[in-house]
PDB file of C-alpha atoms in Angstrom:
ATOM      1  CA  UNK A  28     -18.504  -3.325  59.168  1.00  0.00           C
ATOM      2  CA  UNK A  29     -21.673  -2.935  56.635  1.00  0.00           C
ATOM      3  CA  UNK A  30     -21.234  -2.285  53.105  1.00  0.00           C
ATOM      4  CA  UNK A  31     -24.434  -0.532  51.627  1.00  0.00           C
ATOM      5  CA  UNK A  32     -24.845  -0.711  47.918  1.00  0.00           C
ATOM      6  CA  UNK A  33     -27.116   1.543  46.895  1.00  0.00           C
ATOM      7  CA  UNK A  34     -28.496   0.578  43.397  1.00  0.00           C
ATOM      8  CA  UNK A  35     -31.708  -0.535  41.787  1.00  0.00           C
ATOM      9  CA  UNK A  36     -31.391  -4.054  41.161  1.00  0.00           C
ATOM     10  CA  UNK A  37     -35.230  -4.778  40.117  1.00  0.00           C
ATOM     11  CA  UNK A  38     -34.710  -4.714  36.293  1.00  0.00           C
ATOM     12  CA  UNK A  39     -32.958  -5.933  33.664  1.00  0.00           C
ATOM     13  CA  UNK A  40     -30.485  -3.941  33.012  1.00  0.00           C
ATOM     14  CA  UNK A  41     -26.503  -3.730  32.966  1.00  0.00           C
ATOM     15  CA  UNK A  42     -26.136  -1.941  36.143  1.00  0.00           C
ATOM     16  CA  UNK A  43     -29.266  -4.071  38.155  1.00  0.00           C
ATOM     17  CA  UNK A  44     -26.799  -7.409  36.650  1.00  0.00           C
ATOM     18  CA  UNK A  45     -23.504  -5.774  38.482  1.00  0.00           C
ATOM     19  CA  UNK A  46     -25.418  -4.614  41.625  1.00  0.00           C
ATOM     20  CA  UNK A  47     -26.851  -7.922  42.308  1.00  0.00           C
ATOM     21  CA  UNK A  48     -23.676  -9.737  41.303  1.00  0.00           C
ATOM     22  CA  UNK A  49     -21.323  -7.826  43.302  1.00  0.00           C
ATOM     23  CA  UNK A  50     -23.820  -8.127  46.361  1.00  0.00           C
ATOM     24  CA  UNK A  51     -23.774 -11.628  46.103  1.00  0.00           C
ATOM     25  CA  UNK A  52     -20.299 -12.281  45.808  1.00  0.00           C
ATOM     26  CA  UNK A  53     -19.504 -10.282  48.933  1.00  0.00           C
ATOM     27  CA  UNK A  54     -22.332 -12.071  50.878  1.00  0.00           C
ATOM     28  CA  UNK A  55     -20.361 -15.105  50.018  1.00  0.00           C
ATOM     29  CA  UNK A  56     -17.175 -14.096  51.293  1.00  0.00           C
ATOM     30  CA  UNK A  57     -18.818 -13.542  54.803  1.00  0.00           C
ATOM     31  CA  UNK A  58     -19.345  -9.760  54.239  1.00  0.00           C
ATOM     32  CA  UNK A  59     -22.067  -7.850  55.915  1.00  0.00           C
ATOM     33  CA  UNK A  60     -24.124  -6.196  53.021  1.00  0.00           C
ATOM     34  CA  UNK A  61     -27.109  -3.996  52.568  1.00  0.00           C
ATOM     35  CA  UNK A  62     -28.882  -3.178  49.610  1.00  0.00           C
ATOM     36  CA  UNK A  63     -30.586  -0.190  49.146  1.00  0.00           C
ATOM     37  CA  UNK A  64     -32.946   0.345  46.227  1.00  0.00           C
ATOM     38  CA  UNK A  65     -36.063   0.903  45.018  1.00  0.00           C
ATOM     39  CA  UNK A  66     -38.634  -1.902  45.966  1.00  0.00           C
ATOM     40  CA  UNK A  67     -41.570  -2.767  43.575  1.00  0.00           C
ATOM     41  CA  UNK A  68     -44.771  -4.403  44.982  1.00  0.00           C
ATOM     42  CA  UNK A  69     -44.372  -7.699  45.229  1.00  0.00           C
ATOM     43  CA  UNK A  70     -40.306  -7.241  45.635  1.00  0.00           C
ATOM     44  CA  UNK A  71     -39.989 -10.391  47.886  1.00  0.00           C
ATOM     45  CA  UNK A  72     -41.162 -12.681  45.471  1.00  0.00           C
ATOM     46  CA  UNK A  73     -38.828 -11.260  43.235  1.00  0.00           C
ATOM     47  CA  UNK A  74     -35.171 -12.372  45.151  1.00  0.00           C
ATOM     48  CA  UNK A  75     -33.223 -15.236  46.582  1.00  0.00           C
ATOM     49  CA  UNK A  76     -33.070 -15.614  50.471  1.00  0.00           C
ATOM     50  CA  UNK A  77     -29.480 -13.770  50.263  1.00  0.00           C
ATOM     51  CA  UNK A  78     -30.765 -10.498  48.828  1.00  0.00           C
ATOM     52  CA  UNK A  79     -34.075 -10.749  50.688  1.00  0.00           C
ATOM     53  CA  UNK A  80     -31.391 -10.594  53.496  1.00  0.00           C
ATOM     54  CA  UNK A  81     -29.500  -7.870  52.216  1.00  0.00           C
ATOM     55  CA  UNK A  82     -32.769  -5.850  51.465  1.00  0.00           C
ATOM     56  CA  UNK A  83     -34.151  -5.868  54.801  1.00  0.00           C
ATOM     57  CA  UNK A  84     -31.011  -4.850  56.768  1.00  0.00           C
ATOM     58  CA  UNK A  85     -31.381  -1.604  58.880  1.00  0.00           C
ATOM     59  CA  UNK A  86     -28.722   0.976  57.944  1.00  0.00           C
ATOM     60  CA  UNK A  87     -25.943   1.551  60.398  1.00  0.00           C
ATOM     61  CA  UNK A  88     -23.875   4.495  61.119  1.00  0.00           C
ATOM     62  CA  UNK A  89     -20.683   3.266  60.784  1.00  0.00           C
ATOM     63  CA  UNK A  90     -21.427   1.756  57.663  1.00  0.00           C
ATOM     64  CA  UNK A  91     -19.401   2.280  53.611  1.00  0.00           C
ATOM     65  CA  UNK A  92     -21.576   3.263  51.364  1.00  0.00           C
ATOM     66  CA  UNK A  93     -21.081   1.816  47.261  1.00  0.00           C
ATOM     67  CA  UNK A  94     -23.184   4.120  45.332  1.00  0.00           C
ATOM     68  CA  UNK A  95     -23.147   2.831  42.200  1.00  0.00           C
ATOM     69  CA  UNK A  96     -24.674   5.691  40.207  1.00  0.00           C
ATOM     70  CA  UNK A  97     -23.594   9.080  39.043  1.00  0.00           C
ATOM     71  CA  UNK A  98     -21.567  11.645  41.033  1.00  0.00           C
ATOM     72  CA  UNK A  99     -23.812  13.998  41.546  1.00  0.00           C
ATOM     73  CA  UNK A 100     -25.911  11.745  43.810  1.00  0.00           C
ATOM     74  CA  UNK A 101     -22.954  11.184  46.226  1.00  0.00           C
ATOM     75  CA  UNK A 102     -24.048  14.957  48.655  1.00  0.00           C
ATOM     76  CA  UNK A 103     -27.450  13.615  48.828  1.00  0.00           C
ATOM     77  CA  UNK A 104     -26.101  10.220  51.143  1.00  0.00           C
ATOM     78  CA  UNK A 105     -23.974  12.262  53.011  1.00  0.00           C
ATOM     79  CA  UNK A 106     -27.002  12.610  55.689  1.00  0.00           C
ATOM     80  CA  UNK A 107     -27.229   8.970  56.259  1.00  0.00           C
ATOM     81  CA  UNK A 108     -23.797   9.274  57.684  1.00  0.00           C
ATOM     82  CA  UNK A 109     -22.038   6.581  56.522  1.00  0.00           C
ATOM     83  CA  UNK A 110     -18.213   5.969  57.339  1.00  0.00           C
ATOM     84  CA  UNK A 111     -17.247   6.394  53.922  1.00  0.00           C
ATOM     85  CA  UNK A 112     -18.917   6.737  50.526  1.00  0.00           C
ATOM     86  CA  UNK A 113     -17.105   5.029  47.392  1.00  0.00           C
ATOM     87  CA  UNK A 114     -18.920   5.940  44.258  1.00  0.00           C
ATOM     88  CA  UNK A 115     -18.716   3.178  41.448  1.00  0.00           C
ATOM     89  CA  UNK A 116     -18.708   4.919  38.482  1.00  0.00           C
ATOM     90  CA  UNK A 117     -19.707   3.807  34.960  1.00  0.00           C
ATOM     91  CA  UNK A 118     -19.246   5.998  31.506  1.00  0.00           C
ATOM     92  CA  UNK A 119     -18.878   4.967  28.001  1.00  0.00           C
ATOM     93  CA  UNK A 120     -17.571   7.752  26.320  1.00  0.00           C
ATOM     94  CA  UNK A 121     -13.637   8.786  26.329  1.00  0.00           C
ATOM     95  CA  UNK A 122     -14.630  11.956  28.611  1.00  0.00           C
ATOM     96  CA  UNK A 123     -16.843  11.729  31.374  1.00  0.00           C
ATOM     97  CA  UNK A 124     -19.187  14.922  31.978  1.00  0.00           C
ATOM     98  CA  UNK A 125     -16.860  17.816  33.563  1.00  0.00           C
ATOM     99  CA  UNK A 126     -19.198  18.325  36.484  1.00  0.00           C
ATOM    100  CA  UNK A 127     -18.679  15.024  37.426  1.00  0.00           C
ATOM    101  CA  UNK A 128     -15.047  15.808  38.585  1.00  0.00           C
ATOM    102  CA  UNK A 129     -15.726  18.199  41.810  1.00  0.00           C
ATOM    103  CA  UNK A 130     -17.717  15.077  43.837  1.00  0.00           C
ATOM    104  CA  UNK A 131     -15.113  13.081  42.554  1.00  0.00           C
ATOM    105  CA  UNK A 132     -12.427  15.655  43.744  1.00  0.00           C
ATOM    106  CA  UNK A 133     -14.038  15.979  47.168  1.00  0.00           C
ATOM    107  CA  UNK A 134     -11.918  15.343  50.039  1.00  0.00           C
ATOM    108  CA  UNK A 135     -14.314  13.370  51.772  1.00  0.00           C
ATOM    109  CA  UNK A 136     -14.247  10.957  48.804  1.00  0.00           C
ATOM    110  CA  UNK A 137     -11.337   8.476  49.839  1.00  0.00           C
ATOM    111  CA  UNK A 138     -11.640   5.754  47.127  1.00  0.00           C
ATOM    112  CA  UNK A 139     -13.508   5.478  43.384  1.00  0.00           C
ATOM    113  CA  UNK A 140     -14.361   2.250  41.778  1.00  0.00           C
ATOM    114  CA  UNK A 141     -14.453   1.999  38.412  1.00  0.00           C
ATOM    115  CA  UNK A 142     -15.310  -1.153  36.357  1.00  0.00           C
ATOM    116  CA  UNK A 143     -12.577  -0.739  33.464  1.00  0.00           C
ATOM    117  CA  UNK A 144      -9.299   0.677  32.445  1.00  0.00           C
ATOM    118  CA  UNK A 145     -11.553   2.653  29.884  1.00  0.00           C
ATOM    119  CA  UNK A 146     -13.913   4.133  32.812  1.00  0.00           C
ATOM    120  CA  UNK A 147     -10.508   5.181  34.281  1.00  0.00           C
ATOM    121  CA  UNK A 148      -9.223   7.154  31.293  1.00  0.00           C
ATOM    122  CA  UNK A 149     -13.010   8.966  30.498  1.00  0.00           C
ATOM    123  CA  UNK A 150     -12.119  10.209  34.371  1.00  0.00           C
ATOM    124  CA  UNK A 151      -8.560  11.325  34.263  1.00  0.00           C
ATOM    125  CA  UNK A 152      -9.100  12.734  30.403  1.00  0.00           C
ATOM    126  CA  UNK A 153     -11.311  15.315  31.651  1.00  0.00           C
ATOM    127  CA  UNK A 154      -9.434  16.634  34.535  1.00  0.00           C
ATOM    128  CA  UNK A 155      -6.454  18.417  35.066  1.00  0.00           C
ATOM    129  CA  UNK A 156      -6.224  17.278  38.307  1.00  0.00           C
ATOM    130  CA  UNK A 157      -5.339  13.440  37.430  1.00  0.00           C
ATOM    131  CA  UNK A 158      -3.044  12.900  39.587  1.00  0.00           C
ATOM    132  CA  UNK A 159      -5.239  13.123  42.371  1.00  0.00           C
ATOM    133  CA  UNK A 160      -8.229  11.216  41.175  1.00  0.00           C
ATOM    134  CA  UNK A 161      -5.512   8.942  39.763  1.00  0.00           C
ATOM    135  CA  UNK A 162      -4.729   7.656  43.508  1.00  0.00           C
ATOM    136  CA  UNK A 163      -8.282   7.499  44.511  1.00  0.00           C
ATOM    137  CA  UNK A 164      -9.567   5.309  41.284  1.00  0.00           C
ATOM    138  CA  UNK A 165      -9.408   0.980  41.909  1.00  0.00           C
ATOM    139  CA  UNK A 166     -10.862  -0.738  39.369  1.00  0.00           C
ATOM    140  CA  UNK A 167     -13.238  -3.413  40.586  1.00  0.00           C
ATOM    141  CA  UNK A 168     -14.334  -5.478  37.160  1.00  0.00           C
ATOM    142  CA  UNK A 169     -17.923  -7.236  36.338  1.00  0.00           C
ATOM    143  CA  UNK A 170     -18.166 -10.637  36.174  1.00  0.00           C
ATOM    144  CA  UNK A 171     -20.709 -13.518  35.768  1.00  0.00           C
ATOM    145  CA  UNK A 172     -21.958 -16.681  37.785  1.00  0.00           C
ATOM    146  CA  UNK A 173     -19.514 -18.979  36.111  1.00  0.00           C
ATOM    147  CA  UNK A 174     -21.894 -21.857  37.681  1.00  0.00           C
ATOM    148  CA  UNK A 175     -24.029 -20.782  35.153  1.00  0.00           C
ATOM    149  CA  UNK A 176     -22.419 -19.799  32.570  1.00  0.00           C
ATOM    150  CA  UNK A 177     -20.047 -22.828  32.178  1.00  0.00           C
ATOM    151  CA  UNK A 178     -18.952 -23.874  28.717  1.00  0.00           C
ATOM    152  CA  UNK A 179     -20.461 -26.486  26.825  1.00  0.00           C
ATOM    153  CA  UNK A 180     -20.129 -29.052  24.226  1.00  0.00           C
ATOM    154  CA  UNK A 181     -21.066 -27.507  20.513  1.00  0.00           C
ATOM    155  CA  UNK A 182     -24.118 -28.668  19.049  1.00  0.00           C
ATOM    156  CA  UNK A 183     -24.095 -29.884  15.397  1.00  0.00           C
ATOM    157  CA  UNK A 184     -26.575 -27.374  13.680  1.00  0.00           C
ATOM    158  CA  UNK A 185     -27.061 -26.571   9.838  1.00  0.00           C
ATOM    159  CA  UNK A 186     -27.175 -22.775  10.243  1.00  0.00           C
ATOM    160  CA  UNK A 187     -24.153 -20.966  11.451  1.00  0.00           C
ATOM    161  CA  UNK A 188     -25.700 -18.693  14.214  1.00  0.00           C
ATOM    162  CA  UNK A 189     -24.602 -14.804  15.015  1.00  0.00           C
ATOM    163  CA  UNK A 190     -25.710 -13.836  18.325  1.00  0.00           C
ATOM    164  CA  UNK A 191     -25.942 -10.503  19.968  1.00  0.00           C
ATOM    165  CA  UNK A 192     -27.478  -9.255  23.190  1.00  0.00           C
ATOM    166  CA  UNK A 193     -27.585  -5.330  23.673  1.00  0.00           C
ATOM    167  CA  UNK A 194     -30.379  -2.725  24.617  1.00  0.00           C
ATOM    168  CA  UNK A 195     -31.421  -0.821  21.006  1.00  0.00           C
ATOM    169  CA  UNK A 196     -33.558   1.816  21.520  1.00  0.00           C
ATOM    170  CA  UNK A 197     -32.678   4.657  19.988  1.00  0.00           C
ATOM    171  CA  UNK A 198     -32.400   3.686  16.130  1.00  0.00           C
ATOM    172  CA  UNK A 199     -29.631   4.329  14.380  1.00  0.00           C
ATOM    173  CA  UNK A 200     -28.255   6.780  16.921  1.00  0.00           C
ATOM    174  CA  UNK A 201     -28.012   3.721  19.871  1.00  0.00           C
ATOM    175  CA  UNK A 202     -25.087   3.175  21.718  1.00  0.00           C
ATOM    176  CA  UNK A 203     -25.380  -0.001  21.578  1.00  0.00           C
ATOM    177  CA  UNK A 204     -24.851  -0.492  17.722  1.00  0.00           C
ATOM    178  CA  UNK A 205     -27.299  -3.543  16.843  1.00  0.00           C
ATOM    179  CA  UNK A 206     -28.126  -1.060  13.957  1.00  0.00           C
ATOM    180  CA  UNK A 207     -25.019  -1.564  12.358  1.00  0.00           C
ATOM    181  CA  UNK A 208     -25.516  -5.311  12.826  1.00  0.00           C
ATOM    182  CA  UNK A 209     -28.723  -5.788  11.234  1.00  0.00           C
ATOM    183  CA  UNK A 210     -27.872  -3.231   8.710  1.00  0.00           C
ATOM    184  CA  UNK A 211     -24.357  -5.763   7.707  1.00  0.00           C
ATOM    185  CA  UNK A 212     -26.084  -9.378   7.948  1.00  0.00           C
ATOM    186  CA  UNK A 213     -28.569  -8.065   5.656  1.00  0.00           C
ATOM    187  CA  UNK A 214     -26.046  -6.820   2.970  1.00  0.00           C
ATOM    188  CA  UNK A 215     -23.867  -9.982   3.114  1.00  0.00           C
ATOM    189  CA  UNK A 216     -25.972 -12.503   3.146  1.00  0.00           C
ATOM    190  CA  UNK A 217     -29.573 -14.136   1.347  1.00  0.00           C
ATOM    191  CA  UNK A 218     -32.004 -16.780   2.497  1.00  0.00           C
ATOM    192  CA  UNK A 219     -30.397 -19.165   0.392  1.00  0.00           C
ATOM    193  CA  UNK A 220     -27.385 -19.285   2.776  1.00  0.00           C
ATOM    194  CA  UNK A 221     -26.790 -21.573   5.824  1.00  0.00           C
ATOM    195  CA  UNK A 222     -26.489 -18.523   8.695  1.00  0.00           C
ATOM    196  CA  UNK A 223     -28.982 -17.192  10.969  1.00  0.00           C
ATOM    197  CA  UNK A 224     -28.700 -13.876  13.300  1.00  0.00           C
ATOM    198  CA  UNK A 225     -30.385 -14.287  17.200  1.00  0.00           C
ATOM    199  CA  UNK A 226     -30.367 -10.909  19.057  1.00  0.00           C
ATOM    200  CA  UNK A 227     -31.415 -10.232  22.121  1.00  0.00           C
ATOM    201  CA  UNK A 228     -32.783  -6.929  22.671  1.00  0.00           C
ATOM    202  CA  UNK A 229     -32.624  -6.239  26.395  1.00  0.00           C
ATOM    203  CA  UNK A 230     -36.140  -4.423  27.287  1.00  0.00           C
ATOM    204  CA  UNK A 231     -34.776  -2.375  30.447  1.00  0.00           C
ATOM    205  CA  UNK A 232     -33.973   0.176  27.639  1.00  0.00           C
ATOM    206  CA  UNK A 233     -37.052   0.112  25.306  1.00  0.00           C
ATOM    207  CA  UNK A 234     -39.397   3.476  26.094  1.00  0.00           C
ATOM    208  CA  UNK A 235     -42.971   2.776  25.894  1.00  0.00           C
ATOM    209  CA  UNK A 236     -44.437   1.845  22.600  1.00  0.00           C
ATOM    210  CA  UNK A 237     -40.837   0.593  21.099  1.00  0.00           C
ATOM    211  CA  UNK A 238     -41.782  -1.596  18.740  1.00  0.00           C
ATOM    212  CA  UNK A 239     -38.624  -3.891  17.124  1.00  0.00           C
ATOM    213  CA  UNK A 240     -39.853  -3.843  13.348  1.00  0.00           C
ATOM    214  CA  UNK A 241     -40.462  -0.152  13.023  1.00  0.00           C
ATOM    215  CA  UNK A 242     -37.157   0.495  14.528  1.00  0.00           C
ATOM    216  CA  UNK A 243     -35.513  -1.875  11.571  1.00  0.00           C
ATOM    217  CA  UNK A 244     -37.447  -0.051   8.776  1.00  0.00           C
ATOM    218  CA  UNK A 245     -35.968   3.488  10.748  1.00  0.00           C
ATOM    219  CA  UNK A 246     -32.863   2.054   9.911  1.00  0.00           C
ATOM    220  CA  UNK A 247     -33.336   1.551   6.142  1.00  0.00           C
ATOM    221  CA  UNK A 248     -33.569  -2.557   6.343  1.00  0.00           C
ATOM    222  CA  UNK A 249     -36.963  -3.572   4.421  1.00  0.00           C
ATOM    223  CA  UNK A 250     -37.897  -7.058   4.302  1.00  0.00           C
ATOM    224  CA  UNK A 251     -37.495  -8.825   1.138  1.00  0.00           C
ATOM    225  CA  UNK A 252     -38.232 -11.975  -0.187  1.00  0.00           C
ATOM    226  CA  UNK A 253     -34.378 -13.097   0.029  1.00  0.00           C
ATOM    227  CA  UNK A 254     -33.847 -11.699   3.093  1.00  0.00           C
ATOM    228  CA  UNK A 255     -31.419 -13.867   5.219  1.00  0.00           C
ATOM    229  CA  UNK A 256     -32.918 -15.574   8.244  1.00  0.00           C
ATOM    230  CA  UNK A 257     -33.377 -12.995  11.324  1.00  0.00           C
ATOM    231  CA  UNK A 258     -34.456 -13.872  14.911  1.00  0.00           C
ATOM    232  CA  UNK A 259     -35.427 -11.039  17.793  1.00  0.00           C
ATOM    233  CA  UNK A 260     -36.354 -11.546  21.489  1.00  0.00           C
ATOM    234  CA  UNK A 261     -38.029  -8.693  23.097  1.00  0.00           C
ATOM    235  CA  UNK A 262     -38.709 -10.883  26.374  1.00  0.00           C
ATOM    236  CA  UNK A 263     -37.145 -10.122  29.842  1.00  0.00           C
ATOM    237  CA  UNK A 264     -35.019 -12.986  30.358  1.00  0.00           C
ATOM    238  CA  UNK A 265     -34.525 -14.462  34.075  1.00  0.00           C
ATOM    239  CA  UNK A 266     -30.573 -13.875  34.727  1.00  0.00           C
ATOM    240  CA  UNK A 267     -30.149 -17.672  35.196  1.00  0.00           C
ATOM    241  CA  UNK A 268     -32.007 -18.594  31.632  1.00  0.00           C
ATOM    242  CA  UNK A 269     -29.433 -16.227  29.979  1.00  0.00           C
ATOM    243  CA  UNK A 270     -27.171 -19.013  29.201  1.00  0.00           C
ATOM    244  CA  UNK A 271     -29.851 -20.573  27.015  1.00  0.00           C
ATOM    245  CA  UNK A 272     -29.563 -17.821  24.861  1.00  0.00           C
ATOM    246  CA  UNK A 273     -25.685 -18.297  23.620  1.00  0.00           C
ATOM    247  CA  UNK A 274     -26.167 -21.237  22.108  1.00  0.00           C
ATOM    248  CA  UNK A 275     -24.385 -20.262  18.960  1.00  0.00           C
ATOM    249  CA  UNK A 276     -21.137 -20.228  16.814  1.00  0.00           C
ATOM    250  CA  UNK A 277     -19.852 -16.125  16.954  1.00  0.00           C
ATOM    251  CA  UNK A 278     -21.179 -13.941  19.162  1.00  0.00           C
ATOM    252  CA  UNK A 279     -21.399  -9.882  17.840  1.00  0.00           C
ATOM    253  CA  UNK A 280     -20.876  -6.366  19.923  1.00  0.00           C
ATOM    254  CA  UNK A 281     -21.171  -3.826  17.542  1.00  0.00           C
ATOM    255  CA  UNK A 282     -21.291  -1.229  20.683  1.00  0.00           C
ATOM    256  CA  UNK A 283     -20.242   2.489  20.003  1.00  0.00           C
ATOM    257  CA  UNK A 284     -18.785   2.450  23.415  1.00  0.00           C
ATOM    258  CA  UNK A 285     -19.284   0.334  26.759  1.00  0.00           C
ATOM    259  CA  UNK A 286     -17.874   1.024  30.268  1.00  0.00           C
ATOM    260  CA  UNK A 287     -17.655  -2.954  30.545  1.00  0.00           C
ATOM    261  CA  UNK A 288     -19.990  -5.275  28.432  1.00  0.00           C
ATOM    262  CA  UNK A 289     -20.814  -7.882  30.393  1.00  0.00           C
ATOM    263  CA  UNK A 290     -22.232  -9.662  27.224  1.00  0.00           C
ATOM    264  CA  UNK A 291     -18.765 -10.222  25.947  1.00  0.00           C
ATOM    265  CA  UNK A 292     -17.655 -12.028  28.991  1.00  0.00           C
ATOM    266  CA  UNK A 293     -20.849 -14.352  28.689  1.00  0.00           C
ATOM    267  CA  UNK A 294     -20.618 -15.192  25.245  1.00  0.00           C
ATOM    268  CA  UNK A 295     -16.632 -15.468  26.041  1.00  0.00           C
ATOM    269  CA  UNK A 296     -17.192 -17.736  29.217  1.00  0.00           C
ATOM    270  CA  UNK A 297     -19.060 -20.363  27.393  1.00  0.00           C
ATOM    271  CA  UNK A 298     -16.613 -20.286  24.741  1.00  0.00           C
ATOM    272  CA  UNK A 299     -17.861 -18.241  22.194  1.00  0.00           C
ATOM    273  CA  UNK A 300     -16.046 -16.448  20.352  1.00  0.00           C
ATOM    274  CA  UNK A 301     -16.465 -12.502  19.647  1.00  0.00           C
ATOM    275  CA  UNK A 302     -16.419  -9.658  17.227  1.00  0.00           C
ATOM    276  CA  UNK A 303     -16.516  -6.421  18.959  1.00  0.00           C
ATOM    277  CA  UNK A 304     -15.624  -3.332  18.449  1.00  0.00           C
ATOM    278  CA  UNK A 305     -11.950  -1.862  19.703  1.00  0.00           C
ATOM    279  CA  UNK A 306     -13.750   0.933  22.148  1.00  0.00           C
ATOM    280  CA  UNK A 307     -14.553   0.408  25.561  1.00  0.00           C
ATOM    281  CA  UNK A 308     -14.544  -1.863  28.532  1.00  0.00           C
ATOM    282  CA  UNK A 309     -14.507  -5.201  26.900  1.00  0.00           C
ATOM    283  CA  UNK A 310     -11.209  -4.394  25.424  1.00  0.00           C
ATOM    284  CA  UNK A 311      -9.822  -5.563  28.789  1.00  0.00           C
ATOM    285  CA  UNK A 312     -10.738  -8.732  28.247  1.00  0.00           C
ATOM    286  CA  UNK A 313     -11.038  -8.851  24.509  1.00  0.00           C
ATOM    287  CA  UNK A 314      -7.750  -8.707  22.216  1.00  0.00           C
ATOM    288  CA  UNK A 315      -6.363  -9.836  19.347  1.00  0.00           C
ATOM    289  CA  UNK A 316      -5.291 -13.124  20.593  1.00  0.00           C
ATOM    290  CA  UNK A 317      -9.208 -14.591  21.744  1.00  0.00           C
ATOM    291  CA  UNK A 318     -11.304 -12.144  19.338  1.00  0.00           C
ATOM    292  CA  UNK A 319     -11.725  -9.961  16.181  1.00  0.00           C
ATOM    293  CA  UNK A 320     -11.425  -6.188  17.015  1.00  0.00           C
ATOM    294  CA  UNK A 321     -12.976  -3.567  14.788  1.00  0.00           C
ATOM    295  CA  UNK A 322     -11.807  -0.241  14.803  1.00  0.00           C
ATOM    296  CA  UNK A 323     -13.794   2.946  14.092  1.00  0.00           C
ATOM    297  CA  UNK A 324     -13.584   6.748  14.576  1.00  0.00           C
ATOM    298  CA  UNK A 325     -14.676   9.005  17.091  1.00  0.00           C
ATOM    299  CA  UNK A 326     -17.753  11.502  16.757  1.00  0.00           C
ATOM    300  CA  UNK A 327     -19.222  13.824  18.804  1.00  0.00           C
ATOM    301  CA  UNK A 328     -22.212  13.205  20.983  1.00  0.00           C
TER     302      UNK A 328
END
């Protein structure tokens, strides 16, 4: 039986990470997988041998289909007659979008993945039929190449390093909250004192003509001449260079909301510990006892 995963895993960003991730694994376990997605020129330069495999399989009739997208999307792969179709479903908020619910609801719709517990409550919040999506919904968590990220013995450094790695592209309205990161560090701390703050902007987000230090002064953070030290990468980072990057003490999620944050589980797989916030995904995996929860209050958006 083919699985076809139907995703666009020729970027940078969260979901390309969990498409090609979840591809790979199944590959591994002897699992006959397809991907389907959007191919840039040049794409075969661009993969190992397993996804060039999975990328050049012919679609079958009989095969599932993993759309990992949004809902709506599900009608239009009905044609390629697939066995099944499973959507995967990702949201951030505590309510998914009501017109979500009705593909979800479908009969035809057997099974819905869902990366986190908090994915599953956004879905049964907004209907009243939760009982019946309730049934349907697995959840099927993220991960990471712990080959890669393996944990490692602590350098002796003079700073004490805060790292973060998040899109931020929308000022001090972004999701992702590395406003309200910048905007602390530079409060609490001066160039006189032994700390320095990495971050990792991820550049799948970043329209064109983003540029990093107009964004900080958006946010009301001038540079002054006691300003503490502050590092930002704008580069697309190659997924096995990534663990370079955590090569620090704390590592810092400031997120307004994530259906997983697969940052968290890096930073916490090479044994860094994190600060995050106490909405959204990584709260299955972040607590009390191996991290610092912040809490916060809901708003509108």
């Amino acid at each position: 039986m083919m699985l076809n995963i139907i995703g666009n895993i020729f970027n940078t960003s969260g979901y390309s990470s969990h498409i090609k991730q979840l591809a790979q694994a199944l590959h591994e376990l002897g699992q006959e997988v397809r991907i389907e997605s959007p191919k840039p020129q040049g794409w075969e330069s661009l993969v190992n041998d397993a996804q060039l495999l999975m990328l050049s399989r012919e679609q079958k009739n009989d095969m599932i289909t993993i759309l990992i997208g949004q809902p709506p999307f599900i009608p239009f792969h009905w044609s390629d007659n697939p066995k099944a179709i499973i959507p995967f479903v990702i949201w951030e908020g505590n309510l998914c979008p009501k017109y979500w619910i009705k593909y979800l609801l479908d009969n035809k719709i057997k099974m819905i993945f869902v990366p986190s517990q908090h994915v599953k409550d956004a879905i049964l919040n907004t209907s009243y039929e939760a009982k019946i999506l309730e049934s349907k919904i697995k959840i099927i968590p993220h991960g990471v190449d712990l080959s890669l990220f393996m944990r490692k013995e602590k350098k002796e450094r003079e700073n004490f390093v805060f790292l973060s790695n998040k899109g931020w592209a929308q000022g001090n309205n972004d999701r992702g909250g590395v406003q309200f990161l910048i905007k602390a560090y530079a409060e609490e701390f001066t160039k006189d004192e032994p700390v320095e703050l990495r971050i990792k902007i991820n550049p799948a987000y970043c329209p064109v003509g983003w540029n990093v230090q107009e964004e900080i002064k958006k946010i009301g953070v001038e540079k002054r001449e006691n300003s503490p030290k502050l590092l930002i990468s704008t580069d697309a980072v190659d997924y096995k260079k990534m663990p370079e990057f955590y090569d620090g003490d704390v590592f810092i999620s400031s997120t307004m909301g994530d259906a997983f944050n697969i940052p968290c589980l890096e930073a916490m797989s090479l044994g860094i510990p994190v600060i995050t916030t106490d909405f959204g995904g990584q709260t299955d995996f972040v607590n009390e006892q191996n991290g610092w929860l912040i809490g916060g209050e809901m708003v509108e958006v």
